[in-house]
Short mmCIF file of C-alpha atoms and ligand atoms in Angstrom, two decimals:
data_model
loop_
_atom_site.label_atom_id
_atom_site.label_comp_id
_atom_site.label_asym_id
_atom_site.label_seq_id
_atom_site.Cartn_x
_atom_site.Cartn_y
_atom_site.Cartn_z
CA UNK A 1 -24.88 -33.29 7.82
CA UNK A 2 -23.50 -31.34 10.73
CA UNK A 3 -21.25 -28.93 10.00
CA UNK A 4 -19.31 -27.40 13.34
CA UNK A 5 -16.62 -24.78 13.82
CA UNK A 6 -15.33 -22.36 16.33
CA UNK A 7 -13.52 -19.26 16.35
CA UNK A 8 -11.87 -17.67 19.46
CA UNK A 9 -12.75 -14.09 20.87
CA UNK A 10 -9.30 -13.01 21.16
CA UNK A 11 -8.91 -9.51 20.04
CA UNK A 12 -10.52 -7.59 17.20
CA UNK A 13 -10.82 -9.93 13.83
CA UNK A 14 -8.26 -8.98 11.02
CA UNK A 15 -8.27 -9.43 7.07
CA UNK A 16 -6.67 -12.75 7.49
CA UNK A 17 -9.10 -14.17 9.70
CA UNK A 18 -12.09 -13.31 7.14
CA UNK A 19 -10.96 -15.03 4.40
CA UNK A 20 -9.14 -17.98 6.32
CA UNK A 21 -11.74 -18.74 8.45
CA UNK A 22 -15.29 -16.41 7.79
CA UNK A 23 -15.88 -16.44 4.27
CA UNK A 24 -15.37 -20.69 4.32
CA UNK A 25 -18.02 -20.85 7.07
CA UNK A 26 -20.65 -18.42 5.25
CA UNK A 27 -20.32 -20.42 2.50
CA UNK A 28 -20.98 -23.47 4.70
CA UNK A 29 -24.27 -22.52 6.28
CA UNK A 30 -25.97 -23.01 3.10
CA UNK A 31 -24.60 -26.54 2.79
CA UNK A 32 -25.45 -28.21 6.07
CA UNK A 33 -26.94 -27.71 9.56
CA UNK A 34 -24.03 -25.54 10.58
CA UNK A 35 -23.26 -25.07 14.06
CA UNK A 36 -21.00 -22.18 14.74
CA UNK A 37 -19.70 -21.24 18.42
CA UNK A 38 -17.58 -18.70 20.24
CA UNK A 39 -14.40 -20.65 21.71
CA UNK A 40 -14.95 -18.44 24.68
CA UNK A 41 -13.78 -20.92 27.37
CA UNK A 42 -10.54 -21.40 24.95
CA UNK A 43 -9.87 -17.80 24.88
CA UNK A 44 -9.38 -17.79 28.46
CA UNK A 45 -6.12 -20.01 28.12
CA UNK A 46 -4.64 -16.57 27.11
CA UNK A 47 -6.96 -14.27 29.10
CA UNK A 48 -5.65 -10.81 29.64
CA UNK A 49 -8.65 -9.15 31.75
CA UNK A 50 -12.21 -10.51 32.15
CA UNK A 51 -13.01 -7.19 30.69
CA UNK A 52 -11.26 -7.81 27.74
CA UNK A 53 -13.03 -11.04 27.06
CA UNK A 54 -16.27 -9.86 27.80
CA UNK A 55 -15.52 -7.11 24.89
CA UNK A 56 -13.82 -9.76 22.52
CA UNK A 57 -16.85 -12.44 23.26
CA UNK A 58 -19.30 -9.43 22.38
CA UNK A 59 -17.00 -7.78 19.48
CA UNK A 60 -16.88 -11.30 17.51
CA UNK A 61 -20.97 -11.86 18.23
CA UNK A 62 -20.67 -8.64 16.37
CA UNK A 63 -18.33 -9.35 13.85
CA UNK A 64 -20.02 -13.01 13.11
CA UNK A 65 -23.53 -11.25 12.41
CA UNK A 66 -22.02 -8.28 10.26
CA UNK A 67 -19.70 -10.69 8.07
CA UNK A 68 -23.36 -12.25 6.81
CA UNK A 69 -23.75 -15.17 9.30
CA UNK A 70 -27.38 -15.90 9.12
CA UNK A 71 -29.05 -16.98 12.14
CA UNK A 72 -32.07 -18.24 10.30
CA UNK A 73 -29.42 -20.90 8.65
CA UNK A 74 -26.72 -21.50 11.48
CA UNK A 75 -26.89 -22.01 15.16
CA UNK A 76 -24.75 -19.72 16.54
CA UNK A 77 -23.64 -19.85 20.27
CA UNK A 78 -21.22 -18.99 22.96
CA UNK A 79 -19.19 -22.47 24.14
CA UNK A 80 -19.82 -21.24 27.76
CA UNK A 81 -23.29 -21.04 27.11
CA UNK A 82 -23.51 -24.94 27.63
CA UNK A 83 -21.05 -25.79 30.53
CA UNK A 84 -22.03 -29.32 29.95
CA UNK A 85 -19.46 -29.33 27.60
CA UNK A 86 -16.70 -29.49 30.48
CA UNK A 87 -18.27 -32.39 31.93
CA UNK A 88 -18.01 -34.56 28.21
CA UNK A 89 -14.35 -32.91 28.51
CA UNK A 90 -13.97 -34.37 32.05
CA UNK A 91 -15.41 -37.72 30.50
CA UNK A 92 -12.95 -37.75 27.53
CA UNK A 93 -10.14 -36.95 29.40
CA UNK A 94 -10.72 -40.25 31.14
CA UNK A 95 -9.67 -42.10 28.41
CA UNK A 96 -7.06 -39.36 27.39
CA UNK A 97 -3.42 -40.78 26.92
CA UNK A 98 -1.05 -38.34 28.85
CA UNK A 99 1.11 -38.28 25.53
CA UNK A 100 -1.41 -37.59 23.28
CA UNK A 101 -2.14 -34.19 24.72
CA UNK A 102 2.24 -33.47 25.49
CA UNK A 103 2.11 -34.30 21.62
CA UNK A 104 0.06 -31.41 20.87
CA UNK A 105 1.67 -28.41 19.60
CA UNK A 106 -0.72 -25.67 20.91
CA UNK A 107 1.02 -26.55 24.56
CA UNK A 108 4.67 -27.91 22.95
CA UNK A 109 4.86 -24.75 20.96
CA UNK A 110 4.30 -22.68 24.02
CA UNK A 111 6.32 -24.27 26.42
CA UNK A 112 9.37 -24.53 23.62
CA UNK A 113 8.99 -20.65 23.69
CA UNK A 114 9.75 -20.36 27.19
CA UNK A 115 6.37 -19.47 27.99
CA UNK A 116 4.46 -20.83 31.38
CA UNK A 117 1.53 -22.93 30.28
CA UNK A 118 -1.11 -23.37 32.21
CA UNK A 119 -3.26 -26.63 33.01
CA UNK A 120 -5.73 -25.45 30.69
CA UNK A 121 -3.79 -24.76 27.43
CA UNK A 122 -2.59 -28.34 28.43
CA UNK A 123 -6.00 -29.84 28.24
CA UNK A 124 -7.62 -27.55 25.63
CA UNK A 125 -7.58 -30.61 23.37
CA UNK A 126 -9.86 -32.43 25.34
CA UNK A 127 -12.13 -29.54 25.81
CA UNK A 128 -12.11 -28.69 21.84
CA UNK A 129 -12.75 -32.65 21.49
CA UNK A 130 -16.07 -32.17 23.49
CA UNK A 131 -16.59 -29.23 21.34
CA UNK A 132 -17.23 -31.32 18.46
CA UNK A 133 -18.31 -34.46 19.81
CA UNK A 134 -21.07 -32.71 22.49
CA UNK A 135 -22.92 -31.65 18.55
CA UNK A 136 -22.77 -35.36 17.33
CA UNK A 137 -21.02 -33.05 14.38
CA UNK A 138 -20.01 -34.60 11.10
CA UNK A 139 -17.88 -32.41 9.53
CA UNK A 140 -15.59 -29.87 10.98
CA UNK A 141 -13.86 -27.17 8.79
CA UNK A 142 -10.74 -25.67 10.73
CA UNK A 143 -6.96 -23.86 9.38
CA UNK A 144 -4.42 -26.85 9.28
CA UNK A 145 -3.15 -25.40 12.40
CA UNK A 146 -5.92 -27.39 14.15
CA UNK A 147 -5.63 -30.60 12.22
CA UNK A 148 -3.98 -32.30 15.00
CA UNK A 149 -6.86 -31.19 17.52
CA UNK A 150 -9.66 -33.11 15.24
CA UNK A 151 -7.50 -36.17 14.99
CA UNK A 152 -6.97 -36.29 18.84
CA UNK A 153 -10.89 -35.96 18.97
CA UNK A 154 -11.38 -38.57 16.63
CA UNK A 155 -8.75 -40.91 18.97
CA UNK A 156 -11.04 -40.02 22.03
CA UNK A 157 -14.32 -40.64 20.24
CA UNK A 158 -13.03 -44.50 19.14
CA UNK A 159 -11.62 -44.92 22.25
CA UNK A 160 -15.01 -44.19 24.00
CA UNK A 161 -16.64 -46.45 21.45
CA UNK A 162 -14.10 -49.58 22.00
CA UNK A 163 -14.74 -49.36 26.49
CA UNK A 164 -18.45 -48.38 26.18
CA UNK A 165 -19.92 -49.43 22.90
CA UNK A 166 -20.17 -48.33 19.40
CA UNK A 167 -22.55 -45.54 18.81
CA UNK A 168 -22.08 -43.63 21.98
CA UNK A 169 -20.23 -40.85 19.65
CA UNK A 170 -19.83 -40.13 16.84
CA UNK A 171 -16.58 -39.60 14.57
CA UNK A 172 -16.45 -36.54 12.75
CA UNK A 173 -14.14 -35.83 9.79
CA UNK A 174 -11.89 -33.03 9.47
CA UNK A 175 -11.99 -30.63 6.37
CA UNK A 176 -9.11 -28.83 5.85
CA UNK A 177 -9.57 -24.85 4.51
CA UNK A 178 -6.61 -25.98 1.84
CA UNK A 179 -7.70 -23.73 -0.41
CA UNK A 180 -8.71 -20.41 1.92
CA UNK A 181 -6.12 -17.96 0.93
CA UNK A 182 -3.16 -17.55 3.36
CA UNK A 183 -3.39 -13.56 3.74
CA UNK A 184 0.11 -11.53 3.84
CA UNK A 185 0.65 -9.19 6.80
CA UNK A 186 1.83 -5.42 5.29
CA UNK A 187 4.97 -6.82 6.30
CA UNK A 188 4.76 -9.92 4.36
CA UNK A 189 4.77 -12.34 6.83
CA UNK A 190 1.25 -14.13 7.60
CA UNK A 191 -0.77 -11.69 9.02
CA UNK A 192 -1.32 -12.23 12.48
CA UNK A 193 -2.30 -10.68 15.54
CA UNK A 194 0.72 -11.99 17.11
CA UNK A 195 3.46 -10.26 14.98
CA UNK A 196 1.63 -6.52 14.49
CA UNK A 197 1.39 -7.09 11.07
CA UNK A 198 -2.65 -7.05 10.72
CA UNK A 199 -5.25 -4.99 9.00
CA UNK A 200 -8.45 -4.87 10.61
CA UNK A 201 -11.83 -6.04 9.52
CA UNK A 202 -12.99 -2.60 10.51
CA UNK A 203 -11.58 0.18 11.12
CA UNK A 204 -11.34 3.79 11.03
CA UNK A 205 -11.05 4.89 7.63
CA UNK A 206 -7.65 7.37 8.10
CA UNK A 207 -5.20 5.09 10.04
CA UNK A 208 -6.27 1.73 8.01
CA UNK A 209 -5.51 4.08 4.81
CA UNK A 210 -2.22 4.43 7.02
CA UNK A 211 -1.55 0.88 7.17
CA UNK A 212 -2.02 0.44 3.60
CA UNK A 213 0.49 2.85 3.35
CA UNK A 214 2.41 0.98 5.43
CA UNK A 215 2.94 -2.05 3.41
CA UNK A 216 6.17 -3.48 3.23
CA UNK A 217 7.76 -2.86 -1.16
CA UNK A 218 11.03 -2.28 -2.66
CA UNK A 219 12.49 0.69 -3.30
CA UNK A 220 12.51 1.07 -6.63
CA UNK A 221 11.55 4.66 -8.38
CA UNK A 222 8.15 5.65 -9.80
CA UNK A 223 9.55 5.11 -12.63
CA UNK A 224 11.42 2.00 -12.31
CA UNK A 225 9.58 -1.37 -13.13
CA UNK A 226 8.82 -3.51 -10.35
CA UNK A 227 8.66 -6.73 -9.47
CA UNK A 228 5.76 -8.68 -9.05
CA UNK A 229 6.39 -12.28 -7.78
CA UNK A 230 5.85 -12.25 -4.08
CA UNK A 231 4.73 -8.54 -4.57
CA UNK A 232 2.20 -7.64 -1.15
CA UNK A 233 0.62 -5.68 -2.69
CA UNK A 234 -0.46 -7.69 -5.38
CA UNK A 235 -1.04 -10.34 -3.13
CA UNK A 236 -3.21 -8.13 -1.13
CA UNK A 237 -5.48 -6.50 -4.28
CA UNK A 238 -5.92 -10.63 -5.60
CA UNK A 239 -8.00 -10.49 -2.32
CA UNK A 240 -10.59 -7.64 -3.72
CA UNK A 241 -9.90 -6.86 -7.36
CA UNK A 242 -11.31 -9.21 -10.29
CA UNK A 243 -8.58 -11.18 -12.60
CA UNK A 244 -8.95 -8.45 -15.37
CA UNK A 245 -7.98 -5.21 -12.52
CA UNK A 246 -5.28 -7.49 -11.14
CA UNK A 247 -3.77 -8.18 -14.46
CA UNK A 248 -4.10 -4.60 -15.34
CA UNK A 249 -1.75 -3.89 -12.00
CA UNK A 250 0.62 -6.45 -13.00
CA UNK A 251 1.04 -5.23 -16.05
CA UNK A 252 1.80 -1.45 -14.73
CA UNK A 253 4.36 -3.01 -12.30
CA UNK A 254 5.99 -4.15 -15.64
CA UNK A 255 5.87 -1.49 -17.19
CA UNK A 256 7.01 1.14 -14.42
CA UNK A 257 5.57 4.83 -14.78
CA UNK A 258 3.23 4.20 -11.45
CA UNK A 259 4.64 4.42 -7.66
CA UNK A 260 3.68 2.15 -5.06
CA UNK A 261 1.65 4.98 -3.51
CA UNK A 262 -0.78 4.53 -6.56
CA UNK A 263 -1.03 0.78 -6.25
CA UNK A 264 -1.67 0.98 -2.44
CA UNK A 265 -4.21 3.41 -2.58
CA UNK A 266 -5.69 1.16 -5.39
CA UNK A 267 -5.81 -1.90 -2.75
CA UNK A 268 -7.18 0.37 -0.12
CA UNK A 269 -10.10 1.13 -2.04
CA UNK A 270 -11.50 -1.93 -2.59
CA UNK A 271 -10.97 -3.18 0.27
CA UNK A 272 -12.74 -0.34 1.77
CA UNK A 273 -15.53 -0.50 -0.28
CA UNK A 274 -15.28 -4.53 -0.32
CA UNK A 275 -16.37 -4.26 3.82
CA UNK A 276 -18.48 -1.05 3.67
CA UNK A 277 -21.61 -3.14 3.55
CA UNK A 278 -20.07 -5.43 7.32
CA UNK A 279 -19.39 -1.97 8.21
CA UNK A 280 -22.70 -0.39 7.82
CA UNK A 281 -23.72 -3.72 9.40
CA UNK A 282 -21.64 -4.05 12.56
CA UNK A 283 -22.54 -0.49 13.17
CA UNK A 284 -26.19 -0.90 13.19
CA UNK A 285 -25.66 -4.19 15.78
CA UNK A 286 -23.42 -2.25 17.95
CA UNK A 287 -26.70 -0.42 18.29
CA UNK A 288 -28.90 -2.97 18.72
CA UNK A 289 -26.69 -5.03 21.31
CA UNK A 290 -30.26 -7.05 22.68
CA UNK A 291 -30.76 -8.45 19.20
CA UNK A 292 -26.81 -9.87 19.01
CA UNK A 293 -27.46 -11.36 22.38
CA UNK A 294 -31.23 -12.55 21.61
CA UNK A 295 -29.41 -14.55 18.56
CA UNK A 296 -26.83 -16.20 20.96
CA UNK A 297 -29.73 -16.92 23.80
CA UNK A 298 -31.37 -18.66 20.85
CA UNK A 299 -28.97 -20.68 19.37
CA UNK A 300 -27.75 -21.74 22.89
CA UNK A 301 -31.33 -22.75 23.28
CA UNK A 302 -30.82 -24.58 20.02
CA UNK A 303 -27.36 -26.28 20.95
CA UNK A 304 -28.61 -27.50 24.50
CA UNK A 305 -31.24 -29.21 22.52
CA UNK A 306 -28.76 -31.41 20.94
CA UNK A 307 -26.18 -31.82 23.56
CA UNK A 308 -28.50 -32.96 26.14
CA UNK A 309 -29.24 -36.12 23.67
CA UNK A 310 -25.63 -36.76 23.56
CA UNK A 311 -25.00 -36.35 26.98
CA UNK A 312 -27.16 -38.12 28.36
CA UNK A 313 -26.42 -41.12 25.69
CA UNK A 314 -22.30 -40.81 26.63
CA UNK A 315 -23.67 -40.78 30.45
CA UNK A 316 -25.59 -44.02 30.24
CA UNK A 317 -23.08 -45.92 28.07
CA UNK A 318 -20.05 -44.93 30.72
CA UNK A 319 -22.13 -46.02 33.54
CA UNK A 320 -23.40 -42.71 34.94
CA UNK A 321 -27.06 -43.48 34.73
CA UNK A 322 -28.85 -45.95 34.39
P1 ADP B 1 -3.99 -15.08 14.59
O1 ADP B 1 -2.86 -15.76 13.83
O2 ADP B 1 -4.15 -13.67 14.18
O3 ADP B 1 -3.85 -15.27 16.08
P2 ADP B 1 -6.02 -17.07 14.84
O4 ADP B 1 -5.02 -18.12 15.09
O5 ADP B 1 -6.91 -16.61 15.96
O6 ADP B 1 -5.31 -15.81 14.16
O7 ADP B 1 -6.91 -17.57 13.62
C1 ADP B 1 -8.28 -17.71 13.60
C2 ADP B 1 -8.65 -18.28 12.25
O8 ADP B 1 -8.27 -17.41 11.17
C3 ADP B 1 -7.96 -19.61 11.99
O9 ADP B 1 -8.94 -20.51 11.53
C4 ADP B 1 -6.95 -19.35 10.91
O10 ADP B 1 -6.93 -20.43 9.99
C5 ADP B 1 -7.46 -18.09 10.21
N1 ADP B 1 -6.33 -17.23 9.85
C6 ADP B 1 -5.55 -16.52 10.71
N2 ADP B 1 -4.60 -15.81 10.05
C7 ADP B 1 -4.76 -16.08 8.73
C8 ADP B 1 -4.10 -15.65 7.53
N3 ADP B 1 -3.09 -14.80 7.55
N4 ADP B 1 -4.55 -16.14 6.35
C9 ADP B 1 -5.59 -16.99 6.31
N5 ADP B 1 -6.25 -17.43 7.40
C10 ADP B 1 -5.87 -16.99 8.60
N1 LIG B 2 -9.10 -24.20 18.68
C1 LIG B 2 -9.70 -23.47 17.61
C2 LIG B 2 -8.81 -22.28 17.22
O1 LIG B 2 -8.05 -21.82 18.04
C3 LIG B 2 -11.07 -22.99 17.98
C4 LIG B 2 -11.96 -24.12 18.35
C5 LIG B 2 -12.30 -24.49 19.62
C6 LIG B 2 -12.57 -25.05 17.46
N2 LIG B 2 -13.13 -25.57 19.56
C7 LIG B 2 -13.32 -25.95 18.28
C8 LIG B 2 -12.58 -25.21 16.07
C9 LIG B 2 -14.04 -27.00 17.75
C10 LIG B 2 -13.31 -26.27 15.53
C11 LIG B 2 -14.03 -27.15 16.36
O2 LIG B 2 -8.90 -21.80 16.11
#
């Protein structure tokens, strides 16, 4: 079974994004032939410099290695690294419905915001479709922000199959991360890059201590009990602590006698000590930048493999060769 995901290099990976979207696909690569790429051509929908995505494409390499991604189990690749993947984009988009891609809310949500889309945000559907379908991939494990984006690939893929005949690609299913825990911002909110909410992956150890700090509570007294449904912090320590340290915590927000200082400090110590071995990691491979880029060169060498098969089987079937 082929399992494929992708992540965009756009900006420095927070909490949120390891637990809704890394952890899942470490546990994946033992359970499949797990193909994992860098949405690089994606990220530059919403581009800010090509220096910054040059130092977001190398940052998550980084960050993909350090969080435990094993090269010796999954393929791991930069999207650009096979261009080929526009020209199965170019292909799909042929049989791509003008309303099917205005129905998507990546552009919809965008342009109801006020904000100028460009052609490429527009057809970033088609090119995530080729994503998957390039990789003949079986299974692909995404948020539920990018259901729609797998259902629009598996419209392209049967429509392909209908004009040109059955086979030429294949449909892969979607696999929702239902369960990955939806991670609270220090401000409660969904932590997101977008609304300045985030705690980093890594970070220097004073001003993420600060953030902790930071995290959005009542105001009752030290001495006061507090509450504990839809408590941050609480929400925040399920993430590190085991069920016996989080009931313990509960059970002093009962009681009252402990400040929130206390219980954020608490939080900030696992998850210090939760990353410390990523840490240690990420700052060996920012020293050893050739082996992060040896793993990509190989796994691109890896994905071509694959998507020249399909290519050249989606090129035949739609009359391109012969
Ligand atoms: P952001 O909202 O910070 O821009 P992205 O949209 O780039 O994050 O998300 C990348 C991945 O991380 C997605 O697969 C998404 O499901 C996951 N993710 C992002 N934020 C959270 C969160 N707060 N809790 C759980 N998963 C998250
Ligand atoms: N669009 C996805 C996101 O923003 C990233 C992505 C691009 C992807 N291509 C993909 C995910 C193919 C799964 C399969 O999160």
């Amino acid at each position: 079974m082929r399992i494929l995901t992708g992540l965009q290099p756009s900006g420095k990976l927070h909490i949120g994004n390891y637990f809704g979207a890394m952890q899942p696909a470490l546990k994946l690569q033992d359970q499949g032939d797990a193909f994992y790429f860098l949405a690089d051509y994606h990220a530059m929908t919403s581009m800010e410099s090509a220096a910054q995505l040059r130092e977001n494409i190398q940052d998550l390499a980084i960050d993909f290695l350090a969080c435990g991604l094993d090269p010796q189990k999954a393929t791991i690749f930069r999207q650009s690294a096979i261009p080929e993947v526009n020209e199965l984009a170019w292909f799909l988009s042929t049989v791509c419905p003008m309303g099917l891609l205005q129905r998507c809310h990546s552009y919809k949500d965008k342009v109801a915001k006020g904000l100028s889309a460009n052609h490429a945000l527009f057809a970033y559907p088609a090119l995530m479709a080729a994503d998957i379908l390039l990789y003949d991939a079986n299974l692909v494990p995404v948020g539920k922000d990018q259901k729609q984006h797998v259902e629009v690939t598996r419209d392209l893929a049967n429509s392909v199959n209908e004009r040109f005949g059955e086979g030429s690609l294949v449909i892969p299913e979607v696999q929702i991360r239902e369960n990955a825990a939806a991670v609270p911002g220090i401000d409660g909110q969904k932590m997101s890059k977008s609304y300045n909410n985030s705690i980093p992956l890594y970070g220097a150890q004073k001003p993420t201590r600060k953030l902790f700090m930071k995290i959005v509570t009542d105001s009752a007294e030290l001495e006061d009990p507090k509450p504990t449904e839809g408590s941050t912090v609480i929400a925040l320590y399920k993430l590190f602590a085991d069920e016996a340290a989080v009931q313990t915590m509960i059970q002093e927000h009962e009681a009252g006698g402990v400040g929130y200082g206390h219980f954020k400090q608490q939080v900030f110590d696992l998850y210090w000590e939760h990353f410390s071995e990523a840490r240690a990691k990420r700052e060996e491979l920012e020293n050893n930048l050739d082996y992060v880029h040896e793993v990509l060169a190989k796994g691109a060498q890896k994905a071509r493999e694959e998507s020249s098969k399909v290519l050249d089987r989606v090129r035949r079937a739609m009359g391109l060769s012969w």
